[in-house]
């Protein structure tokens, strides 16, 4: 088995690489990454210790991808994953990496063989439609009207039929465009592919920052100190997300590595689901309980650009395909993050210090 992981030094890519190594001790596993994300370089020693080959390469450059050679599986995890990407002068970077990078991966497997697992995002869904969902404010969190169920959403969460029309951020649009190209390549060239639209993924080894990886950042501030604020939607921390432990995602991918089976050519929402959803206010309580530290959390009432008040993945479709389900709850996710931060304090504290990105 020969597996390549683009973005293989990143949070998700490196976690998946290490998990695949456990299941496949003799496989050739290659992590390709240009180390764009600050902190990704810290994952390289862990990869090296497990015999995972690192190639410093850029998915925007087909010649770099060509170095991967013939493959059985290509896991496409390289991205600029911030919903704020493009607000400065980096619009080309997010589009070229997230969209053209995937096209380059598709061309590679078309020429050299291999199947593709694409990590897409819940942010392919329409921001306006997500903001239009009626919410009430209950028990420190926004909640959906339990009597209502319409196309695309229900109290169980957002399903795959939710609208993708209209603006969704440059990040979301570039992921959706990449999904479309995957569908074209599977149809035209018979490439096997599966698309997992993930909600928030969290766990150890994520170099969290304000605009991406906020669950890690929230715990990091509780461990190392520093300021936190509830931003937007009245500034009370009522916004809700579901969290998927990166090890649960690894379980899913490990189960499909040898054979996509009934996942082939499908798009699935994959997340922690309603049971593993929390508001920021609830997250604060969990961080306090685990770390034993209490912070004063600031309040900024104005909404941030590109933010949404509520997202929970409806896992119904993926659960129906087999035996995968998320096994680690929010407390496990946050406890694992806590131990990682605490055990690697010297290396990680400067990365998470206020002002660092
Ligand atoms: N973390 C989440 O909550 C989440 C949620 C949904 C989807 N995803 C998807 O999962 C994948 C991995 O995200 P992550 O959270 O690990 O992010 P990450 O930033 O930790 O990892 C992405 C990696 O890609 C690398 N990279 C960026 N541009 C590159 C380029 N041009 N060429 C080669 N490498 C490049 C970065 O250096 C980084 O190591 C992404 O596709 C993302 O869209 C993540």
Coordinates of C-alpha atoms and ligand atoms in Angstrom, one line a residue:
X1 CA 0.0 0.0 0.0
X2 CA 1.3 3.4 -0.9
X3 CA -0.5 6.4 0.5
X4 CA 0.2 10.1 0.1
X5 CA -1.2 12.8 2.3
X6 CA -1.1 16.4 1.0
X7 CA -1.1 18.9 3.9
X8 CA 0.5 15.9 5.7
X9 CA 2.3 18.1 8.3
X10 CA -0.9 19.9 9.2
X11 CA -3.2 19.1 12.1
X12 CA -5.5 16.6 10.3
X13 CA -2.9 15.4 7.8
X14 CA -0.3 14.5 10.4
X15 CA -2.9 12.9 12.7
X16 CA -4.2 10.7 9.9
X17 CA -0.6 9.8 8.8
X18 CA 0.3 8.5 12.2
X19 CA -3.0 6.6 12.6
X20 CA -2.5 5.0 9.1
X21 CA 1.0 4.0 10.2
X22 CA -0.4 2.1 13.2
X23 CA -2.8 0.1 11.0
X24 CA -0.3 -0.4 8.2
X25 CA 3.2 -0.8 9.6
X26 CA 4.8 -1.7 6.2
X27 CA 2.9 0.8 4.0
X28 CA 4.8 3.6 2.2
X29 CA 3.3 6.8 3.6
X30 CA 4.3 10.2 2.2
X31 CA 3.4 13.5 3.8
X32 CA 3.6 16.4 1.3
X33 CA 3.4 19.9 2.7
X34 CA 4.9 23.3 2.1
X35 CA 4.8 24.2 5.8
X36 CA 2.7 27.3 5.1
X37 CA 0.8 26.9 8.4
X38 CA 2.9 28.2 11.3
X39 CA 3.6 25.3 13.7
X40 CA 3.3 22.6 11.1
X41 CA 7.0 22.0 11.2
X42 CA 6.6 20.9 14.8
X43 CA 4.8 17.8 13.5
X44 CA 7.8 16.7 11.4
X45 CA 9.7 14.8 14.1
X46 CA 6.7 12.7 15.0
X47 CA 6.2 11.8 11.3
X48 CA 9.9 11.0 10.9
X49 CA 9.9 8.7 14.0
X50 CA 7.2 6.6 12.4
X51 CA 9.0 6.3 9.1
X52 CA 6.6 8.6 7.3
X53 CA 8.4 10.2 4.3
X54 CA 8.2 14.0 4.3
X55 CA 8.3 15.9 1.0
X56 CA 8.5 19.7 1.2
X57 CA 6.2 20.5 -1.7
X58 CA 3.4 22.7 -2.9
X59 CA 0.1 21.4 -4.2
X60 CA -0.1 24.5 -6.5
X61 CA 2.9 23.1 -8.4
X62 CA 2.2 19.9 -10.4
X63 CA 5.9 19.1 -10.5
X64 CA 5.9 18.8 -6.7
X65 CA 2.9 16.5 -6.8
X66 CA 4.6 14.4 -9.5
X67 CA 7.2 13.4 -6.9
X68 CA 4.5 11.3 -5.2
X69 CA 4.7 8.8 -8.1
X70 CA 2.2 5.9 -8.3
X71 CA -0.2 5.7 -5.5
X72 CA -3.0 3.6 -4.0
X73 CA -4.7 6.4 -2.1
X74 CA -4.2 10.1 -2.1
X75 CA -5.6 11.9 1.0
X76 CA -6.2 15.6 0.1
X77 CA -5.7 17.5 3.3
X78 CA -3.7 20.6 2.1
X79 CA -5.6 23.8 2.5
X80 CA -5.7 27.3 3.7
X81 CA -8.6 26.5 6.0
X82 CA -9.5 29.9 7.4
X83 CA -13.0 31.4 6.7
X84 CA -11.2 34.8 6.9
X85 CA -8.7 33.9 4.2
X86 CA -8.6 36.4 1.4
X87 CA -9.4 39.4 3.6
X88 CA -5.9 40.8 3.1
X89 CA -4.0 40.3 -0.1
X90 CA -4.0 36.5 0.0
X91 CA -7.1 35.7 -2.2
X92 CA -5.0 33.9 -4.8
X93 CA -3.4 31.7 -2.2
X94 CA -6.6 30.3 -0.9
X95 CA -8.1 29.7 -4.4
X96 CA -4.9 28.3 -5.8
X97 CA -4.3 25.9 -2.9
X98 CA -7.8 24.8 -2.2
X99 CA -9.1 24.6 -5.7
X100 CA -6.2 24.3 -8.1
X101 CA -4.3 22.2 -5.6
X102 CA -7.1 19.6 -5.8
X103 CA -7.2 19.8 -9.6
X104 CA -3.5 19.0 -9.6
X105 CA -4.1 16.0 -7.3
X106 CA -6.8 14.8 -9.6
X107 CA -4.5 15.1 -12.6
X108 CA -1.9 13.2 -10.7
X109 CA -4.1 10.2 -9.9
X110 CA -5.6 10.3 -13.4
X111 CA -2.1 9.8 -14.7
X112 CA -0.5 7.7 -12.0
X113 CA -3.4 5.8 -10.5
X114 CA -4.9 6.0 -7.0
X115 CA -8.1 6.9 -5.3
X116 CA -8.9 10.2 -3.6
X117 CA -10.3 11.0 -0.2
X118 CA -11.1 14.7 -0.1
X119 CA -11.6 16.6 3.2
X120 CA -14.2 19.2 2.4
X121 CA -15.9 21.5 4.8
X122 CA -19.3 22.4 6.2
X123 CA -18.5 25.9 4.9
X124 CA -19.6 24.9 1.4
X125 CA -23.1 25.6 2.6
X126 CA -24.7 29.0 2.0
X127 CA -23.9 31.6 4.7
X128 CA -27.2 33.4 4.2
X129 CA -29.3 30.2 4.5
X130 CA -27.4 29.2 7.6
X131 CA -28.0 32.6 9.1
X132 CA -31.7 32.4 8.2
X133 CA -32.4 29.3 10.4
X134 CA -34.6 30.4 13.2
X135 CA -32.9 30.1 16.6
X136 CA -33.9 30.7 20.2
X137 CA -31.6 31.5 23.2
X138 CA -31.8 28.7 25.7
X139 CA -29.5 27.4 28.4
X140 CA -26.4 29.3 27.4
X141 CA -26.8 28.3 23.7
X142 CA -28.8 29.0 20.6
X143 CA -31.2 26.2 19.8
X144 CA -33.3 25.3 16.8
X145 CA -37.0 25.2 16.9
X146 CA -37.6 21.5 17.6
X147 CA -41.0 21.5 15.8
X148 CA -39.4 22.6 12.5
X149 CA -37.9 20.4 9.9
X150 CA -37.3 21.6 6.4
X151 CA -35.1 20.6 3.4
X152 CA -31.5 20.6 4.5
X153 CA -31.9 21.0 8.3
X154 CA -33.7 19.7 11.3
X155 CA -32.9 19.8 15.1
X156 CA -30.5 16.9 14.3
X157 CA -28.4 19.4 12.3
X158 CA -27.5 20.4 8.7
X159 CA -27.7 17.6 6.1
X160 CA -26.2 17.2 2.7
X161 CA -29.3 18.7 1.0
X162 CA -28.8 22.1 2.6
X163 CA -28.4 25.0 0.1
X164 CA -24.9 25.6 -1.3
X165 CA -26.2 28.7 -3.3
X166 CA -24.8 32.1 -2.6
X167 CA -21.7 33.3 -0.8
X168 CA -20.0 30.9 1.5
X169 CA -16.5 32.5 2.0
X170 CA -13.6 32.1 -0.3
X171 CA -12.6 29.1 1.7
X172 CA -16.0 27.5 1.3
X173 CA -16.3 28.4 -2.4
X174 CA -12.9 27.0 -3.2
X175 CA -13.8 23.7 -1.4
X176 CA -17.1 23.5 -3.2
X177 CA -15.4 24.2 -6.6
X178 CA -12.9 21.4 -5.8
X179 CA -15.8 19.0 -4.9
X180 CA -17.3 19.8 -8.3
X181 CA -14.0 19.0 -10.1
X182 CA -13.8 15.7 -8.2
X183 CA -17.3 14.8 -9.4
X184 CA -16.3 15.6 -13.0
X185 CA -13.1 13.5 -12.8
X186 CA -14.9 10.6 -11.3
X187 CA -17.5 10.7 -14.0
X188 CA -15.2 11.4 -16.9
X189 CA -12.1 9.3 -15.9
X190 CA -13.6 6.7 -13.5
X191 CA -11.5 7.9 -10.6
X192 CA -12.7 6.6 -7.3
X193 CA -13.3 9.3 -4.8
X194 CA -15.1 10.1 -1.6
X195 CA -15.9 13.6 -0.2
X196 CA -16.3 14.1 3.6
X197 CA -17.7 17.5 4.5
X198 CA -16.4 18.0 8.0
X199 CA -17.7 20.4 10.7
X200 CA -15.2 21.5 13.3
X201 CA -12.4 18.9 13.8
X202 CA -10.4 19.3 17.0
X203 CA -7.8 17.5 19.1
X204 CA -4.1 17.5 20.0
X205 CA -1.6 19.0 17.5
X206 CA -3.7 21.7 16.1
X207 CA -1.9 25.0 15.9
X208 CA -5.1 26.9 16.8
X209 CA -5.6 30.6 16.1
X210 CA -8.5 33.0 16.4
X211 CA -9.8 32.4 12.9
X212 CA -9.2 28.7 12.7
X213 CA -8.8 26.2 15.5
X214 CA -10.7 28.1 18.1
X215 CA -11.4 25.1 20.4
X216 CA -7.6 24.6 20.8
X217 CA -7.1 28.3 21.3
X218 CA -9.8 28.4 23.9
X219 CA -8.1 25.7 26.0
X220 CA -4.6 27.2 25.3
X221 CA -5.7 30.5 26.8
X222 CA -6.9 28.6 29.9
X223 CA -3.6 26.8 30.2
X224 CA -1.1 29.6 29.2
X225 CA -3.2 32.6 30.0
X226 CA -4.2 35.5 27.7
X227 CA -7.4 37.2 26.6
X228 CA -10.5 35.6 25.1
X229 CA -13.7 37.3 23.9
X230 CA -17.1 36.2 22.8
X231 CA -17.4 37.8 19.5
X232 CA -20.7 38.5 17.7
X233 CA -24.3 37.4 18.2
X234 CA -24.7 39.7 21.2
X235 CA -21.3 38.8 22.7
X236 CA -22.6 36.2 25.1
X237 CA -21.0 33.1 23.6
X238 CA -24.3 31.5 22.5
X239 CA -23.0 30.4 19.0
X240 CA -22.9 26.6 18.6
X241 CA -20.7 24.1 16.8
X242 CA -20.3 20.3 16.9
X243 CA -16.8 19.0 17.5
X244 CA -15.3 15.8 15.9
X245 CA -12.3 14.4 17.6
X246 CA -9.5 14.0 15.0
X247 CA -9.2 10.3 16.1
X248 CA -12.8 9.7 15.2
X249 CA -12.1 11.1 11.8
X250 CA -9.1 8.8 11.6
X251 CA -11.3 5.8 12.5
X252 CA -13.6 6.6 9.6
X253 CA -10.8 7.0 7.1
X254 CA -8.9 4.0 8.3
X255 CA -12.1 1.9 7.8
X256 CA -12.3 3.0 4.2
X257 CA -8.6 3.1 3.1
X258 CA -8.5 -0.3 1.5
X259 CA -11.9 -0.1 -0.1
X260 CA -14.2 2.8 -0.4
X261 CA -17.2 0.4 -0.7
X262 CA -20.5 2.2 -0.5
X263 CA -18.7 5.5 0.2
X264 CA -17.4 5.7 -3.4
X265 CA -18.6 8.7 -5.4
X266 CA -20.5 10.0 -2.4
X267 CA -20.6 13.2 -0.3
X268 CA -21.1 12.9 3.4
X269 CA -21.5 15.3 6.2
X270 CA -19.1 14.2 9.0
X271 CA -19.0 15.8 12.4
X272 CA -19.5 15.2 16.1
X273 CA -23.2 15.5 15.7
X274 CA -25.8 17.1 18.0
X275 CA -24.6 15.1 21.0
X276 CA -21.2 16.6 20.7
X277 CA -22.2 20.2 20.1
X278 CA -21.5 23.1 22.5
X279 CA -21.8 26.8 22.6
X280 CA -18.7 29.0 23.4
X281 CA -20.2 29.7 26.9
X282 CA -20.5 26.0 27.5
X283 CA -17.0 25.5 26.2
X284 CA -15.7 28.0 28.7
X285 CA -17.2 25.9 31.5
X286 CA -15.6 22.7 30.2
X287 CA -12.2 24.4 29.9
X288 CA -12.5 25.7 33.4
X289 CA -13.4 22.3 34.8
X290 CA -10.5 20.6 33.0
X291 CA -7.8 23.2 33.5
X292 CA -8.8 24.5 36.9
X293 CA -8.3 28.0 35.7
X294 CA -10.8 30.7 35.2
X295 CA -10.5 33.6 32.8
X296 CA -12.5 36.8 32.4
X297 CA -14.0 36.5 28.9
X298 CA -14.6 39.8 27.1
X299 CA -17.7 40.6 25.1
X300 CA -17.9 42.1 21.6
X301 CA -21.4 42.4 20.3
X302 CA -20.7 43.0 16.7
X303 CA -20.6 39.9 14.4
X304 CA -17.3 38.9 12.8
X305 CA -17.2 38.8 9.0
X306 CA -18.1 35.3 7.6
X307 CA -19.4 34.0 10.9
X308 CA -22.5 31.9 11.4
X309 CA -24.4 31.4 14.7
X310 CA -25.1 27.7 14.6
X311 CA -23.7 24.7 12.8
X312 CA -24.2 21.0 13.8
X313 CA -23.5 18.2 11.4
X314 CA -26.4 15.8 10.7
X315 CA -24.5 12.5 10.5
X316 CA -27.6 10.5 9.4
X317 CA -26.3 9.6 5.9
X318 CA -22.8 8.5 7.0
X319 CA -24.2 6.6 10.0
X320 CA -26.5 4.6 7.7
X321 CA -23.5 3.3 5.6
X322 CA -21.9 1.1 8.2
X323 CA -20.3 0.8 11.6
X324 CA -18.7 4.2 12.1
X325 CA -19.9 6.7 14.7
X326 CA -18.1 9.4 16.7
X327 CA -17.0 7.8 20.0
X328 CA -15.2 10.6 21.7
X329 CA -17.3 13.3 23.3
X330 CA -16.5 17.0 23.8
X331 CA -14.9 16.4 27.2
X332 CA -12.6 13.8 25.8
X333 CA -11.6 16.2 22.9
X334 CA -10.9 19.1 25.3
X335 CA -9.1 16.8 27.8
X336 CA -6.8 15.5 25.1
X337 CA -6.0 19.0 24.0
X338 CA -5.3 20.1 27.6
X339 CA -2.8 17.2 28.1
X340 CA -1.1 18.0 24.8
X341 CA -0.7 21.7 25.7
X342 CA 0.4 20.9 29.2
X343 CA 2.9 18.2 28.2
X344 CA 4.5 20.4 25.5
X345 CA 4.4 23.7 27.3
X346 CA 7.8 24.9 26.4
X347 CA 7.4 24.4 22.7
X348 CA 3.7 25.4 22.4
X349 CA 3.4 28.4 24.8
X350 CA 5.1 30.8 22.4
X351 CA 2.9 29.7 19.5
X352 CA -0.3 30.3 21.4
X353 CA 0.8 33.5 23.1
X354 CA -1.4 36.4 22.4
X355 CA -0.5 38.2 19.2
X356 CA 1.0 35.1 17.6
X357 CA -1.1 33.8 14.7
Ligands
LIG1 N1 -9.7 21.6 11.2 C1 -11.0 21.6 10.9 O1 -11.8 22.0 11.8 C2 -11.5 21.3 9.5 C3 -12.9 21.3 9.3 C4 -13.4 20.9 8.0 C5 -12.5 20.6 7.0 N2 -11.1 20.7 7.3 C6 -10.2 20.3 6.2 O2 -9.3 19.4 6.6 C7 -8.0 19.7 5.9 C8 -6.9 19.8 6.9 O3 -7.1 21.0 7.7 P1 -6.3 21.2 9.0 O4 -7.3 21.6 10.1 O5 -5.4 20.1 9.2 O6 -5.5 22.5 8.6 P2 -3.9 22.8 8.8 O7 -3.7 24.2 8.4 O8 -3.5 22.4 10.1 O9 -3.3 21.8 7.7 C9 -3.2 22.1 6.4 C10 -1.8 21.9 5.9 O10 -1.7 22.2 4.5 C11 -0.5 22.8 4.3 N3 -0.6 23.7 3.1 C12 -1.2 24.9 2.9 N4 -1.0 25.3 1.7 C13 -0.3 24.3 1.0 C14 0.1 24.2 -0.3 N5 -0.1 25.2 -1.2 N6 0.8 23.1 -0.6 C15 1.1 22.1 0.3 N7 0.7 22.2 1.6 C16 0.0 23.3 1.9 C17 -0.2 23.7 5.5 O11 1.1 23.9 5.7 C18 -0.8 22.8 6.6 O12 0.2 21.9 7.2 C19 -8.3 20.9 5.0 O13 -8.6 20.4 3.7 C20 -9.5 21.5 5.6 O14 -10.2 22.3 4.7 C21 -10.6 21.0 8.5

